[in-house]
Amino acid sequence: MTEFKHITVLLDEAIENLAVQPTGTYVDATLGGGGHSKLLASELTTGKLWSFDQDQTAIDYNQEHLKNEIETNKVSLIQNNFRNLTTALNEVGVQSIDGIVYDLGVSSPQFDDGQRGFSYNYDAPLDMRMNQKQTLNARTVVNEWSFNDLMRILSRYGEEKFAKRIARAIERARMEQPIETTFELVDIIKSAIPMGARRTGGHPAKKSFQAIRIAVNDELGAVEESLQQALDMLNVNGRIAVITFHSLEDRLVKTMFKEKTQLPDLPSGLPVIPDEMQPDFKLVNRKPIYANEHELEENRRAHSAKLRIIERIR
Ligand SMILES: C[S@@+](CC[C@H](N)C(=O)[O-])C[C@H]1O[C@@H](n2cnc3c(N)ncnc32)[C@H](O)[C@@H]1O
């Protein structure tokens, strides 16, 4: 089995909060190294788990890692984008689910494989695709997207203060010759950030790389579409657990969950709220769940992780 070193974040907390019914139908939307899938499957008797990943490497690894669970038909792997949740599940005869877990973002192997172009620490062709068959990659975004689109993604998805300067520097550099590698891009980004600011707030390319990665994989669009489908497919008492790693993802999940669990605007002075106006969902925890101290010591990625859970109540 090829090595796939990913330490699962909020493993027990996410699965515990799904309140798994041993005979239920579950989905792991983000299989990765299979940590959540393995634990969830161990709680099933006659239940079934469908595990999604769009990355071939994750699917290949788990054919071995989850071999027993696959052979006993407790788990099946689906190589697909989780934005196609409903269609992919309908194709295998599943119309409704009792729970789903999302552990968003990239896995450590994706980040640490120098050749995939996710990291500013390794020199590699500009790529950043989670799905190796997708056509849009970071090279296209950096070399072909307009100045305005670059500025928009850097500012919106990277929350980069120097978005305009960086977009301008990219535009200037690519007029000379195409930008091909991560290190070329890092140098361009560095050159656009004022000297004083380069020394604060982590690696100067961190925010821009996050922004380009989110754009290449349309990460926020996929989460929004998928969550809506998951909410629609959820059985009563079923739960959705989502682990996010940055404020944009978390805000999206928080807002969607809030909309689903709130009462609609009602005329003031209604003595009783009519039953059909009650929300169909409730928040399992008002505040997000964070990693405990022990996990924070063991795993750097856990520091930015937040877990939110919603339950269908009717
Ligand atoms: C943080 S890792 C998940 C780790 C996993 N929970 C574990 O225990 O090892 C995220 C995984 O989700 C996958 N992924 C991210 N966005 C996806 C999407 N839109 N559709 C399908 N898979 C996606 C990535 O390819 C990656 O393997």
Coordinates of C-alpha atoms and ligand atoms in Angstrom, one line a residue:
M1 CA 0.0 0.0 0.0
T2 CA 1.4 3.4 -0.9
E3 CA 1.9 5.7 2.1
F4 CA -0.8 8.3 2.7
K5 CA 0.2 10.3 5.8
H6 CA -2.9 12.3 6.8
I7 CA -3.8 12.8 10.5
T8 CA -7.5 13.0 10.7
V9 CA -8.8 16.1 12.5
L10 CA -11.7 16.0 15.0
L11 CA -12.0 12.3 14.4
D12 CA -14.0 11.2 17.4
E13 CA -15.9 14.5 17.7
A14 CA -17.2 14.4 14.2
I15 CA -18.4 10.7 14.3
E16 CA -19.8 10.9 17.8
N17 CA -21.9 13.9 16.8
L18 CA -23.3 12.1 13.8
A19 CA -25.1 9.9 16.4
V20 CA -24.7 6.9 14.0
Q21 CA -27.5 4.4 13.7
P22 CA -25.9 1.0 13.1
T23 CA -28.4 0.1 10.4
G24 CA -28.4 3.6 8.7
T25 CA -27.2 4.9 5.4
Y26 CA -24.2 7.3 5.6
V27 CA -21.9 9.3 3.5
D28 CA -18.3 10.5 3.9
A29 CA -18.1 13.3 1.4
T30 CA -14.3 13.7 1.8
L31 CA -12.7 10.3 2.1
G32 CA -9.0 11.4 2.0
G33 CA -6.9 9.0 4.1
G34 CA -10.1 7.3 5.3
G35 CA -9.9 8.2 9.0
H36 CA -13.5 9.3 9.4
S37 CA -14.7 6.5 7.1
K38 CA -13.0 3.8 9.1
L39 CA -14.4 4.9 12.4
L40 CA -17.9 5.5 11.0
A41 CA -17.9 2.1 9.3
S42 CA -16.9 0.4 12.7
E43 CA -20.2 1.7 14.2
L44 CA -22.4 0.1 11.5
T45 CA -24.0 -3.4 11.7
T46 CA -26.2 -3.8 8.6
G47 CA -25.8 -0.1 7.7
K48 CA -23.9 1.2 4.7
L49 CA -21.3 3.9 4.1
W50 CA -20.7 5.6 0.7
S51 CA -17.3 7.4 0.7
F52 CA -16.6 10.2 -1.9
D53 CA -13.4 11.7 -3.1
Q54 CA -12.6 13.3 -6.4
D55 CA -8.9 12.5 -6.1
Q56 CA -7.6 9.3 -7.7
T57 CA -4.8 9.0 -5.1
A58 CA -7.3 8.9 -2.2
I59 CA -9.5 6.3 -3.9
D60 CA -6.5 4.0 -4.7
Y61 CA -5.1 4.2 -1.2
N62 CA -8.5 3.3 0.4
Q63 CA -9.0 0.3 -1.8
E64 CA -6.4 -1.2 0.5
H65 CA -7.0 0.8 3.7
L66 CA -10.7 -0.1 3.7
K67 CA -10.3 -3.5 2.1
N68 CA -12.2 -5.5 4.7
E69 CA -15.0 -3.0 4.9
I70 CA -15.3 -2.9 1.1
E71 CA -15.2 -6.7 0.8
T72 CA -18.0 -7.1 3.3
N73 CA -20.0 -4.4 1.4
K74 CA -20.1 -2.1 4.4
V75 CA -18.3 0.6 2.5
S76 CA -18.3 1.6 -1.2
L77 CA -16.0 4.2 -2.7
I78 CA -17.3 6.8 -5.2
Q79 CA -14.8 8.8 -7.2
N80 CA -16.8 12.0 -7.8
N81 CA -17.1 15.6 -6.8
F82 CA -19.4 15.9 -3.8
R83 CA -21.2 18.6 -5.6
N84 CA -22.8 15.7 -7.6
L85 CA -24.0 14.1 -4.3
T86 CA -27.7 13.4 -5.3
T87 CA -27.0 12.1 -8.8
A88 CA -24.1 9.9 -7.7
L89 CA -26.2 8.4 -4.8
N90 CA -29.3 8.0 -6.9
E91 CA -27.2 6.1 -9.5
V92 CA -26.4 3.5 -6.8
G93 CA -30.1 3.4 -5.6
V94 CA -29.8 5.7 -2.6
Q95 CA -32.6 8.3 -2.2
S96 CA -32.1 9.4 1.4
I97 CA -29.4 9.4 4.0
D98 CA -29.1 9.3 7.8
G99 CA -25.9 11.3 8.0
I100 CA -23.0 12.8 6.2
V101 CA -19.6 14.1 7.2
Y102 CA -17.5 16.7 5.4
D103 CA -13.8 17.3 6.3
L104 CA -13.1 20.1 3.9
G105 CA -10.0 21.3 2.1
V106 CA -6.9 19.4 0.9
S107 CA -5.3 16.3 2.5
S108 CA -1.7 16.3 3.7
P109 CA -0.5 14.1 0.9
Q110 CA -2.0 16.5 -1.7
F111 CA -0.2 19.3 0.0
D112 CA 3.0 17.5 0.6
D113 CA 3.3 15.9 -2.9
G114 CA 5.6 18.5 -4.4
Q115 CA 4.5 17.7 -7.9
R116 CA 0.8 18.7 -7.4
G117 CA 1.6 22.4 -7.1
F118 CA -0.5 23.1 -3.9
S119 CA 2.4 24.2 -1.8
Y120 CA 4.6 27.3 -2.0
N121 CA 7.3 25.2 -0.3
Y122 CA 8.0 22.9 -3.3
D123 CA 8.9 24.0 -6.8
A124 CA 6.4 22.4 -9.2
P125 CA 4.3 23.1 -12.3
L126 CA 1.3 25.3 -11.4
D127 CA -1.5 22.8 -11.0
M128 CA -3.5 22.6 -7.7
R129 CA -6.3 20.3 -9.1
M130 CA -7.8 17.9 -6.6
N131 CA -9.3 16.0 -9.5
Q132 CA -6.5 15.0 -11.9
K133 CA -8.9 14.8 -14.8
Q134 CA -10.2 18.4 -14.4
T135 CA -9.1 20.8 -17.2
L136 CA -8.9 24.0 -15.3
N137 CA -5.6 24.3 -13.3
A138 CA -3.6 27.0 -11.6
R139 CA -1.5 27.7 -14.7
T140 CA -4.6 28.7 -16.6
V141 CA -5.9 30.9 -13.7
V142 CA -2.5 32.7 -13.3
N143 CA -1.8 33.1 -17.0
E144 CA -5.2 33.6 -18.6
W145 CA -7.6 35.1 -16.1
S146 CA -8.1 38.9 -16.4
F147 CA -6.6 41.3 -14.0
N148 CA -10.0 42.0 -12.5
D149 CA -10.7 38.3 -11.9
L150 CA -7.3 37.7 -10.3
M151 CA -7.8 40.7 -8.0
R152 CA -11.3 39.4 -7.1
I153 CA -10.2 35.9 -6.2
L154 CA -7.1 37.1 -4.3
S155 CA -9.2 39.5 -2.3
R156 CA -12.3 37.3 -1.8
Y157 CA -10.8 33.9 -1.4
G158 CA -7.4 34.9 0.0
E159 CA -8.6 37.9 2.0
E160 CA -5.3 39.3 0.7
K161 CA -4.7 43.0 1.5
F162 CA -2.4 43.4 -1.4
A163 CA -4.6 41.7 -4.0
K164 CA -4.4 44.6 -6.4
R165 CA -0.6 44.9 -6.3
I166 CA -0.2 41.1 -6.7
A167 CA -2.7 40.9 -9.6
R168 CA -0.8 43.8 -11.3
A169 CA 2.6 42.0 -10.7
I170 CA 1.2 38.8 -12.2
E171 CA -0.2 40.7 -15.2
R172 CA 3.2 42.4 -15.8
A173 CA 5.2 39.2 -15.4
R174 CA 3.1 37.1 -17.8
M175 CA 3.5 39.7 -20.5
E176 CA 7.2 38.8 -20.6
Q177 CA 6.7 35.0 -20.5
P178 CA 4.2 32.5 -19.2
I179 CA 4.4 31.8 -15.4
E180 CA 5.0 28.1 -15.2
T181 CA 6.0 27.1 -11.7
T182 CA 5.1 27.6 -8.0
F183 CA 8.5 29.2 -7.2
E184 CA 8.1 31.7 -10.1
L185 CA 4.7 32.7 -8.7
V186 CA 6.1 33.0 -5.2
D187 CA 8.8 35.4 -6.4
I188 CA 6.2 37.5 -8.2
I189 CA 4.0 37.6 -5.1
K190 CA 6.9 38.5 -2.9
S191 CA 7.9 41.3 -5.2
A192 CA 4.4 42.8 -5.0
I193 CA 4.2 42.9 -1.2
P194 CA 5.9 45.9 0.5
M195 CA 9.1 44.9 2.4
G196 CA 7.7 45.7 5.9
A197 CA 4.5 43.6 5.4
R198 CA 6.5 40.6 4.1
R199 CA 7.9 39.9 7.5
T200 CA 4.5 39.6 9.3
G201 CA 1.6 37.1 9.1
G202 CA 3.3 33.9 7.8
H203 CA 4.5 33.1 4.3
P204 CA 3.9 36.0 1.9
A205 CA 2.4 33.6 -0.7
K206 CA 0.1 31.8 1.7
K207 CA -3.1 33.8 1.1
S208 CA -2.6 34.0 -2.7
F209 CA -2.0 30.2 -2.9
Q210 CA -5.2 29.6 -0.9
A211 CA -7.1 31.9 -3.2
I212 CA -5.9 30.2 -6.4
R213 CA -6.6 26.8 -5.0
I214 CA -10.1 27.7 -4.0
A215 CA -10.7 29.1 -7.5
V216 CA -9.2 26.2 -9.4
N217 CA -11.4 23.7 -7.5
D218 CA -14.4 26.0 -7.1
E219 CA -14.3 24.9 -3.4
L220 CA -17.0 27.2 -2.0
G221 CA -19.4 26.6 -4.9
A222 CA -19.0 22.8 -4.4
V223 CA -19.7 23.1 -0.7
E224 CA -22.8 25.2 -1.1
E225 CA -24.3 23.0 -3.8
S226 CA -23.5 19.8 -1.9
L227 CA -24.8 21.0 1.5
Q228 CA -28.1 22.0 -0.1
Q229 CA -28.4 18.5 -1.6
A230 CA -27.4 16.8 1.7
L231 CA -30.0 18.8 3.6
D232 CA -32.7 17.7 1.1
M233 CA -31.7 14.1 1.3
L234 CA -31.5 13.9 5.1
N235 CA -34.0 11.6 7.0
V236 CA -35.6 12.8 10.2
N237 CA -33.0 12.5 13.1
G238 CA -30.3 12.5 10.4
R239 CA -27.3 14.8 10.9
I240 CA -24.7 16.6 8.9
A241 CA -21.2 17.3 10.4
V242 CA -18.9 19.8 8.7
I243 CA -15.3 20.5 9.5
T244 CA -13.9 23.7 8.0
F245 CA -10.4 25.1 8.0
H246 CA -10.8 28.8 7.1
S247 CA -13.2 31.6 7.7
L248 CA -14.8 31.7 4.3
E249 CA -15.8 28.0 4.5
D250 CA -17.0 28.4 8.0
R251 CA -19.0 31.5 7.3
L252 CA -20.8 29.7 4.4
V253 CA -21.7 26.7 6.6
K254 CA -22.7 28.9 9.5
T255 CA -25.0 31.0 7.4
M256 CA -26.6 28.0 5.6
F257 CA -27.2 26.3 8.9
K258 CA -28.6 29.4 10.4
E259 CA -31.1 29.9 7.6
K260 CA -32.3 26.4 7.9
T261 CA -32.8 26.5 11.7
Q262 CA -34.5 29.9 12.1
L263 CA -38.1 30.7 12.1
P264 CA -39.2 32.8 9.0
D265 CA -40.1 36.5 9.5
L266 CA -43.5 36.4 11.2
P267 CA -46.1 39.0 11.7
S268 CA -45.6 40.5 15.2
G269 CA -48.0 39.4 18.0
L270 CA -48.8 35.9 16.7
P271 CA -49.9 34.0 19.8
V272 CA -48.9 30.6 18.5
I273 CA -46.4 29.8 15.7
P274 CA -48.2 27.6 13.2
D275 CA -46.7 24.1 12.9
E276 CA -45.9 24.4 9.2
M277 CA -43.7 27.5 9.9
Q278 CA -41.5 25.7 12.4
P279 CA -38.0 25.0 11.0
D280 CA -37.2 21.5 9.8
F281 CA -33.7 21.5 11.3
K282 CA -32.0 22.3 14.6
L283 CA -28.4 23.1 15.5
V284 CA -26.8 20.3 17.5
N285 CA -24.3 22.8 19.1
R286 CA -24.8 26.5 19.1
K287 CA -21.0 27.1 19.0
P288 CA -18.6 25.2 16.8
I289 CA -16.5 22.4 18.3
Y290 CA -12.7 22.9 18.3
A291 CA -9.9 20.4 18.7
N292 CA -8.9 19.6 22.3
E293 CA -5.5 20.5 23.7
H294 CA -4.1 17.0 23.2
E295 CA -5.0 17.1 19.5
L296 CA -3.7 20.7 19.1
E297 CA -0.3 19.5 20.4
E298 CA -0.2 16.6 18.0
N299 CA -1.5 18.2 14.8
R300 CA -0.8 21.6 13.4
R301 CA -3.8 21.5 11.0
A302 CA -6.2 21.1 13.9
H303 CA -5.6 24.7 15.0
S304 CA -7.9 26.2 12.4
A305 CA -10.5 23.4 12.4
K306 CA -14.2 24.1 13.4
L307 CA -16.9 21.4 13.5
R308 CA -20.6 22.4 13.0
I309 CA -23.5 19.9 13.2
I310 CA -27.2 20.2 12.1
E311 CA -30.0 17.7 12.5
R312 CA -33.3 17.2 10.7
I313 CA -36.1 17.2 13.2
R314 CA -39.2 16.9 11.0
Ligands
LIG1 C1 -9.0 17.0 4.6 S1 -9.1 15.7 3.5 C2 -10.1 14.5 4.3 C3 -9.4 13.6 5.2 C4 -10.3 12.5 5.8 N1 -11.4 12.9 6.5 C5 -9.4 11.5 6.6 O1 -9.8 11.2 7.7 O2 -8.3 11.2 6.2 C6 -10.2 16.3 2.2 C7 -10.4 15.3 1.1 O3 -11.6 15.7 0.4 C8 -11.4 15.7 -1.0 N2 -12.3 16.7 -1.6 C9 -12.2 18.0 -1.4 N3 -13.2 18.7 -2.1 C10 -13.9 17.7 -2.7 C11 -15.0 17.7 -3.5 N4 -15.6 18.8 -3.9 N5 -15.5 16.5 -4.0 C12 -14.9 15.3 -3.6 N6 -13.8 15.3 -2.8 C13 -13.3 16.4 -2.4 C14 -9.9 16.0 -1.2 O4 -9.5 15.4 -2.4 C15 -9.3 15.3 0.0 O5 -8.9 14.0 -0.3

